[in-house]
């Protein structure tokens, strides 16, 4: 991952009155948002990714993080251009954002964010990948002095953290919440860190039989483990299910399933723009 455009109207009926120019949301502003940032000392997590599409697994992980780490909010931030998928066809940002907004509707603890949406003023000049380090720094500018920022990420994505853009700086900017996945140990977490941040080999060896639990605090990085949520859902699985004409109720919220059907996303004819 790495934490508005004109003339676009992508919403189905549940998202009525989408303006032609989608205004930059307060969460992307440099000013402190008094509606979403209400009290000092608030814990916030940003949850970034491609979200192609958002699914029940994402929501279950976010709810578990809220409960375990006393989070006030989780901001879902879809990437405009995921750095690791620059050459991979993905669904239009605005379809992905629309599905997130539908999935999170009515839950004040979940915030759909346009922080990584393409800025129309820069669209003709450049369109760079959505780097997490830039997003985190933008989010931190909106927070109060007593607020605490976390970066929520699944272990499958964290496995490649050392390859991320300016990974060491990113890990130093905020604490990470790493959601456990089957088959991973604490040693896998430690060995995934950039080389300069990894513990010594003899220390990592001791973690091999330890499940992903508790904090892992090292010089330059603080990681908190979120136990497995046992929600076995993936975006790849959902896209394949759509292609085979299977029901999506178990995989995505109903509003998202309806949107996918209405917009004819993830069909064999290709990804819908």
CSV table of C-alpha atoms in Angstrom, one decimal:
chain,number,residue,atom,x,y,z
A,1,UNK,CA,0.0,0.0,0.0
A,2,UNK,CA,1.9,2.1,1.6
A,3,UNK,CA,-2.6,6.1,4.0
A,4,UNK,CA,-11.2,14.7,-6.3
A,5,UNK,CA,-11.9,13.9,-9.3
A,6,UNK,CA,-14.4,15.5,-11.7
A,7,UNK,CA,-17.1,14.1,-13.9
A,8,UNK,CA,-17.4,10.7,-12.3
A,9,UNK,CA,-20.7,9.2,-11.2
A,10,UNK,CA,-20.3,5.5,-10.4
A,11,UNK,CA,-22.8,4.9,-7.6
A,12,UNK,CA,-25.7,2.5,-7.6
A,13,UNK,CA,-29.1,3.6,-6.1
A,14,UNK,CA,-28.0,3.2,-2.4
A,15,UNK,CA,-25.3,5.8,-3.0
A,16,UNK,CA,-27.5,8.6,-4.3
A,17,UNK,CA,-26.6,12.2,-5.0
A,18,UNK,CA,-22.9,11.6,-5.9
A,19,UNK,CA,-21.7,15.0,-7.2
A,20,UNK,CA,-19.9,15.4,-10.4
A,21,UNK,CA,-16.9,16.6,-8.5
A,22,UNK,CA,-16.2,14.5,-5.6
A,23,UNK,CA,-14.8,16.8,-2.9
A,24,UNK,CA,-11.6,16.0,-1.1
A,25,UNK,CA,-12.9,14.5,2.2
A,26,UNK,CA,-12.1,16.1,5.5
A,27,UNK,CA,-9.9,13.1,6.3
A,28,UNK,CA,-7.5,14.2,3.6
A,29,UNK,CA,-7.4,17.7,4.8
A,30,UNK,CA,-4.5,19.2,6.8
A,31,UNK,CA,-7.1,20.6,9.2
A,32,UNK,CA,-8.2,18.6,12.2
A,33,UNK,CA,-11.7,17.2,11.5
A,34,UNK,CA,-13.8,17.9,14.5
A,35,UNK,CA,-16.5,15.4,13.4
A,36,UNK,CA,-14.2,12.4,13.1
A,37,UNK,CA,-11.5,13.4,15.6
A,38,UNK,CA,-13.5,14.1,18.7
A,39,UNK,CA,-11.4,13.6,21.7
A,40,UNK,CA,-7.7,13.6,22.6
A,41,UNK,CA,-5.9,10.3,22.9
A,42,UNK,CA,-7.9,8.6,20.2
A,43,UNK,CA,-6.6,5.4,18.7
A,44,UNK,CA,-6.9,5.2,14.9
A,45,UNK,CA,-5.9,2.5,12.4
A,46,UNK,CA,-5.5,2.9,8.7
A,47,UNK,CA,-6.3,-0.1,6.6
A,48,UNK,CA,-5.0,0.1,3.1
A,49,UNK,CA,-5.0,-2.2,0.2
A,50,UNK,CA,-6.4,-2.8,-3.3
A,51,UNK,CA,-9.8,-3.9,-2.0
A,52,UNK,CA,-10.8,-5.5,-5.3
A,53,UNK,CA,-13.3,-6.1,-3.9
A,54,UNK,CA,-13.7,-5.4,-0.2
A,55,UNK,CA,-15.0,-8.5,1.5
A,56,UNK,CA,-16.2,-9.9,4.9
A,57,UNK,CA,-12.7,-10.9,5.8
A,58,UNK,CA,-11.5,-7.3,5.7
A,59,UNK,CA,-14.4,-6.2,7.9
A,60,UNK,CA,-13.9,-9.1,10.4
A,61,UNK,CA,-10.2,-8.2,10.8
A,62,UNK,CA,-11.1,-4.5,11.3
A,63,UNK,CA,-13.6,-5.3,14.0
A,64,UNK,CA,-11.2,-7.6,15.8
A,65,UNK,CA,-8.6,-4.8,15.7
A,66,UNK,CA,-11.1,-2.3,17.2
A,67,UNK,CA,-11.9,-4.7,20.0
A,68,UNK,CA,-8.3,-5.7,20.8
A,69,UNK,CA,-6.6,-2.3,20.6
A,70,UNK,CA,-9.4,0.0,21.7
A,71,UNK,CA,-9.5,1.7,18.3
A,72,UNK,CA,-12.0,4.6,17.8
A,73,UNK,CA,-11.9,4.3,14.0
A,74,UNK,CA,-10.5,2.3,11.2
A,75,UNK,CA,-10.0,4.1,7.9
A,76,UNK,CA,-10.3,2.0,4.8
A,77,UNK,CA,-8.0,3.5,2.2
A,78,UNK,CA,-8.1,1.9,-1.3
A,79,UNK,CA,-5.0,2.5,-3.3
A,80,UNK,CA,-5.3,4.3,-6.7
A,81,UNK,CA,-2.2,2.5,-8.1
A,82,UNK,CA,-1.0,-0.2,-5.8
A,83,UNK,CA,2.8,-0.2,-6.2
A,84,UNK,CA,3.0,-4.0,-6.3
A,85,UNK,CA,0.2,-4.2,-9.0
A,86,UNK,CA,1.3,-1.5,-11.5
A,87,UNK,CA,1.2,-4.0,-14.3
A,88,UNK,CA,-1.8,-6.0,-13.1
A,89,UNK,CA,-5.3,-5.0,-14.4
A,90,UNK,CA,-7.4,-3.9,-11.5
A,91,UNK,CA,-10.9,-2.5,-11.2
A,92,UNK,CA,-11.4,1.2,-11.4
A,93,UNK,CA,-10.6,3.1,-8.2
A,94,UNK,CA,-14.2,4.5,-8.1
A,95,UNK,CA,-15.8,1.1,-8.3
A,96,UNK,CA,-13.6,-0.1,-5.5
A,97,UNK,CA,-14.3,2.9,-3.4
A,98,UNK,CA,-18.0,2.6,-4.0
A,99,UNK,CA,-18.0,-1.0,-2.7
A,100,UNK,CA,-16.1,0.1,0.4
A,101,UNK,CA,-18.6,2.9,1.1
A,102,UNK,CA,-21.5,0.4,0.7
A,103,UNK,CA,-19.8,-2.2,2.9
A,104,UNK,CA,-19.2,0.3,5.7
A,105,UNK,CA,-22.4,2.2,5.6
A,106,UNK,CA,-24.0,2.8,9.0
A,107,UNK,CA,-20.9,2.0,11.1
A,108,UNK,CA,-19.3,5.1,12.5
A,109,UNK,CA,-16.2,3.2,13.5
A,110,UNK,CA,-15.4,2.5,9.8
A,111,UNK,CA,-14.4,5.3,7.6
A,112,UNK,CA,-14.1,5.0,3.7
A,113,UNK,CA,-11.3,7.3,2.6
A,114,UNK,CA,-10.4,9.0,-0.6
A,115,UNK,CA,-6.9,9.8,0.6
A,116,UNK,CA,-5.3,8.0,-2.3
A,117,UNK,CA,-7.7,9.0,-4.9
A,118,UNK,CA,-6.2,10.6,-8.0
A,119,UNK,CA,-6.0,14.4,-7.7
A,120,UNK,CA,-7.5,15.8,-10.9
A,121,UNK,CA,-5.2,18.8,-10.8
A,122,UNK,CA,-2.2,16.4,-11.2
A,123,UNK,CA,-3.9,13.8,-13.4
A,124,UNK,CA,-2.5,15.2,-16.7
A,125,UNK,CA,1.0,15.7,-15.3
A,126,UNK,CA,1.7,12.5,-13.4
A,127,UNK,CA,0.1,9.5,-11.8
A,128,UNK,CA,2.4,7.9,-9.3
A,129,UNK,CA,1.9,4.7,-7.3
A,130,UNK,CA,0.1,5.0,-3.9
A,131,UNK,CA,3.0,4.7,-1.4
A,132,UNK,CA,2.0,4.0,2.2
A,133,UNK,CA,4.7,6.2,3.6
A,134,UNK,CA,3.1,9.2,1.9
A,135,UNK,CA,-0.4,8.3,3.1
A,136,UNK,CA,0.7,7.7,6.7
A,137,UNK,CA,2.4,11.1,6.8
A,138,UNK,CA,-0.7,12.8,5.4
A,139,UNK,CA,-2.9,11.1,8.0
A,140,UNK,CA,-0.6,12.1,10.8
A,141,UNK,CA,-1.0,15.8,9.9
A,142,UNK,CA,-4.7,15.6,10.5
A,143,UNK,CA,-4.4,14.0,14.0
A,144,UNK,CA,-4.2,15.7,17.4
A,145,UNK,CA,-1.2,15.5,19.6
A,146,UNK,CA,-2.7,12.9,21.8
A,147,UNK,CA,-3.9,10.6,19.0
A,148,UNK,CA,-2.2,7.3,18.3
A,149,UNK,CA,-1.9,5.9,14.8
A,150,UNK,CA,-1.7,2.3,13.8
A,151,UNK,CA,-1.2,0.6,10.4
A,152,UNK,CA,-3.4,-2.5,10.1
A,153,UNK,CA,-2.1,-5.1,7.7
A,154,UNK,CA,-2.6,-8.8,7.1
A,155,UNK,CA,0.4,-11.2,7.5
A,156,UNK,CA,0.2,-12.2,3.9
A,157,UNK,CA,0.9,-8.6,2.9
A,158,UNK,CA,3.4,-8.0,5.7
A,159,UNK,CA,5.5,-10.9,4.3
A,160,UNK,CA,6.7,-8.5,1.6
A,161,UNK,CA,7.1,-5.4,3.8
A,162,UNK,CA,10.9,-5.3,3.2
A,163,UNK,CA,10.2,-4.7,-0.5
A,164,UNK,CA,7.9,-1.7,0.1
A,165,UNK,CA,9.0,1.8,-0.8
A,166,UNK,CA,11.0,3.3,2.1
A,167,UNK,CA,10.0,0.5,4.4
A,168,UNK,CA,12.3,1.4,7.3
A,169,UNK,CA,10.9,4.9,7.4
A,170,UNK,CA,7.3,3.6,7.2
A,171,UNK,CA,7.8,1.2,10.1
A,172,UNK,CA,9.3,4.1,12.1
A,173,UNK,CA,6.3,6.4,11.4
A,174,UNK,CA,3.7,4.4,13.3
A,175,UNK,CA,3.0,1.1,15.1
A,176,UNK,CA,1.8,-1.8,13.0
A,177,UNK,CA,-1.0,-4.3,13.8
A,178,UNK,CA,-0.3,-7.5,11.9
A,179,UNK,CA,-3.3,-9.8,11.5
A,180,UNK,CA,-2.3,-13.5,11.8
A,181,UNK,CA,-2.8,-16.0,9.1
A,182,UNK,CA,-2.7,-19.8,9.2
A,183,UNK,CA,0.7,-21.3,8.9
A,184,UNK,CA,2.7,-18.2,10.0
A,185,UNK,CA,4.8,-18.0,13.2
A,186,UNK,CA,6.4,-15.1,15.1
A,187,UNK,CA,9.7,-16.0,13.3
A,188,UNK,CA,8.0,-15.3,9.9
A,189,UNK,CA,7.0,-11.8,11.2
A,190,UNK,CA,10.6,-11.1,12.4
A,191,UNK,CA,12.2,-12.4,9.2
A,192,UNK,CA,9.9,-10.3,7.0
A,193,UNK,CA,11.3,-7.1,8.4
A,194,UNK,CA,13.9,-5.1,6.4
A,195,UNK,CA,17.4,-6.5,7.0
A,196,UNK,CA,18.5,-3.6,9.2
A,197,UNK,CA,15.5,-4.1,11.5
A,198,UNK,CA,15.5,-7.9,11.8
A,199,UNK,CA,16.6,-9.5,15.1
A,200,UNK,CA,19.7,-11.7,15.0
A,201,UNK,CA,19.3,-15.1,13.5
A,202,UNK,CA,19.7,-16.9,16.8
A,203,UNK,CA,16.8,-14.8,18.2
A,204,UNK,CA,14.6,-15.3,15.2
A,205,UNK,CA,15.2,-19.1,15.6
A,206,UNK,CA,13.6,-19.0,19.0
A,207,UNK,CA,10.4,-17.6,17.5
A,208,UNK,CA,9.8,-20.5,15.1
A,209,UNK,CA,7.5,-22.4,17.4
A,210,UNK,CA,5.7,-19.3,18.7
A,211,UNK,CA,2.4,-18.4,17.3
A,212,UNK,CA,1.8,-14.8,16.2
A,213,UNK,CA,0.8,-13.2,19.6
A,214,UNK,CA,1.8,-10.3,21.8
A,215,UNK,CA,3.9,-7.3,20.8
A,216,UNK,CA,7.2,-7.5,19.0
A,217,UNK,CA,9.2,-4.4,19.8
A,218,UNK,CA,12.6,-3.9,18.3
A,219,UNK,CA,14.8,-0.8,17.6
A,220,UNK,CA,13.0,1.2,14.9
A,221,UNK,CA,9.8,-0.9,14.9
A,222,UNK,CA,6.8,-1.8,17.1
A,223,UNK,CA,4.5,-4.6,15.9
A,224,UNK,CA,1.3,-5.8,17.6
A,225,UNK,CA,-0.1,-9.2,16.7
A,226,UNK,CA,-3.8,-9.7,16.0
A,227,UNK,CA,-4.9,-13.3,16.5
A,228,UNK,CA,-6.5,-15.2,13.6
A,229,UNK,CA,-10.1,-14.3,12.8
A,230,UNK,CA,-10.7,-17.6,10.9
A,231,UNK,CA,-12.5,-15.8,8.1
A,232,UNK,CA,-11.2,-17.6,5.0
A,233,UNK,CA,-12.1,-15.2,2.2
A,234,UNK,CA,-10.0,-13.6,-0.5
A,235,UNK,CA,-10.6,-11.2,-3.3
A,236,UNK,CA,-9.3,-13.8,-5.8
A,237,UNK,CA,-11.9,-16.3,-4.5
A,238,UNK,CA,-14.6,-13.7,-5.0
A,239,UNK,CA,-13.7,-12.8,-8.5
A,240,UNK,CA,-13.6,-16.5,-9.4
A,241,UNK,CA,-17.0,-17.0,-7.8
A,242,UNK,CA,-18.5,-14.2,-9.9
A,243,UNK,CA,-17.0,-15.6,-13.0
A,244,UNK,CA,-18.6,-19.0,-12.3
A,245,UNK,CA,-21.9,-17.4,-11.4
A,246,UNK,CA,-21.8,-18.5,-7.8
A,247,UNK,CA,-23.6,-16.7,-4.9
A,248,UNK,CA,-21.6,-14.1,-3.0
A,249,UNK,CA,-23.6,-13.7,0.2
A,250,UNK,CA,-21.1,-15.6,2.3
A,251,UNK,CA,-18.1,-13.6,0.9
A,252,UNK,CA,-19.2,-10.0,0.7
A,253,UNK,CA,-21.8,-7.8,2.3
A,254,UNK,CA,-25.2,-7.9,0.5
A,255,UNK,CA,-24.9,-4.3,-0.8
A,256,UNK,CA,-21.5,-5.1,-2.3
A,257,UNK,CA,-22.9,-8.3,-4.0
A,258,UNK,CA,-25.7,-6.2,-5.5
A,259,UNK,CA,-23.2,-3.6,-6.8
A,260,UNK,CA,-21.0,-6.3,-8.4
A,261,UNK,CA,-24.0,-7.7,-10.1
A,262,UNK,CA,-25.4,-4.4,-11.3
A,263,UNK,CA,-22.1,-3.1,-12.6
A,264,UNK,CA,-21.2,-6.5,-14.1
A,265,UNK,CA,-17.8,-6.5,-12.4
A,266,UNK,CA,-15.4,-9.4,-12.5
A,267,UNK,CA,-16.9,-11.1,-15.6
A,268,UNK,CA,-14.9,-13.0,-18.2
A,269,UNK,CA,-15.2,-10.1,-20.5
A,270,UNK,CA,-12.6,-8.3,-18.4
A,271,UNK,CA,-12.4,-5.9,-15.5
A,272,UNK,CA,-15.0,-3.1,-15.7
A,273,UNK,CA,-13.6,0.5,-16.1
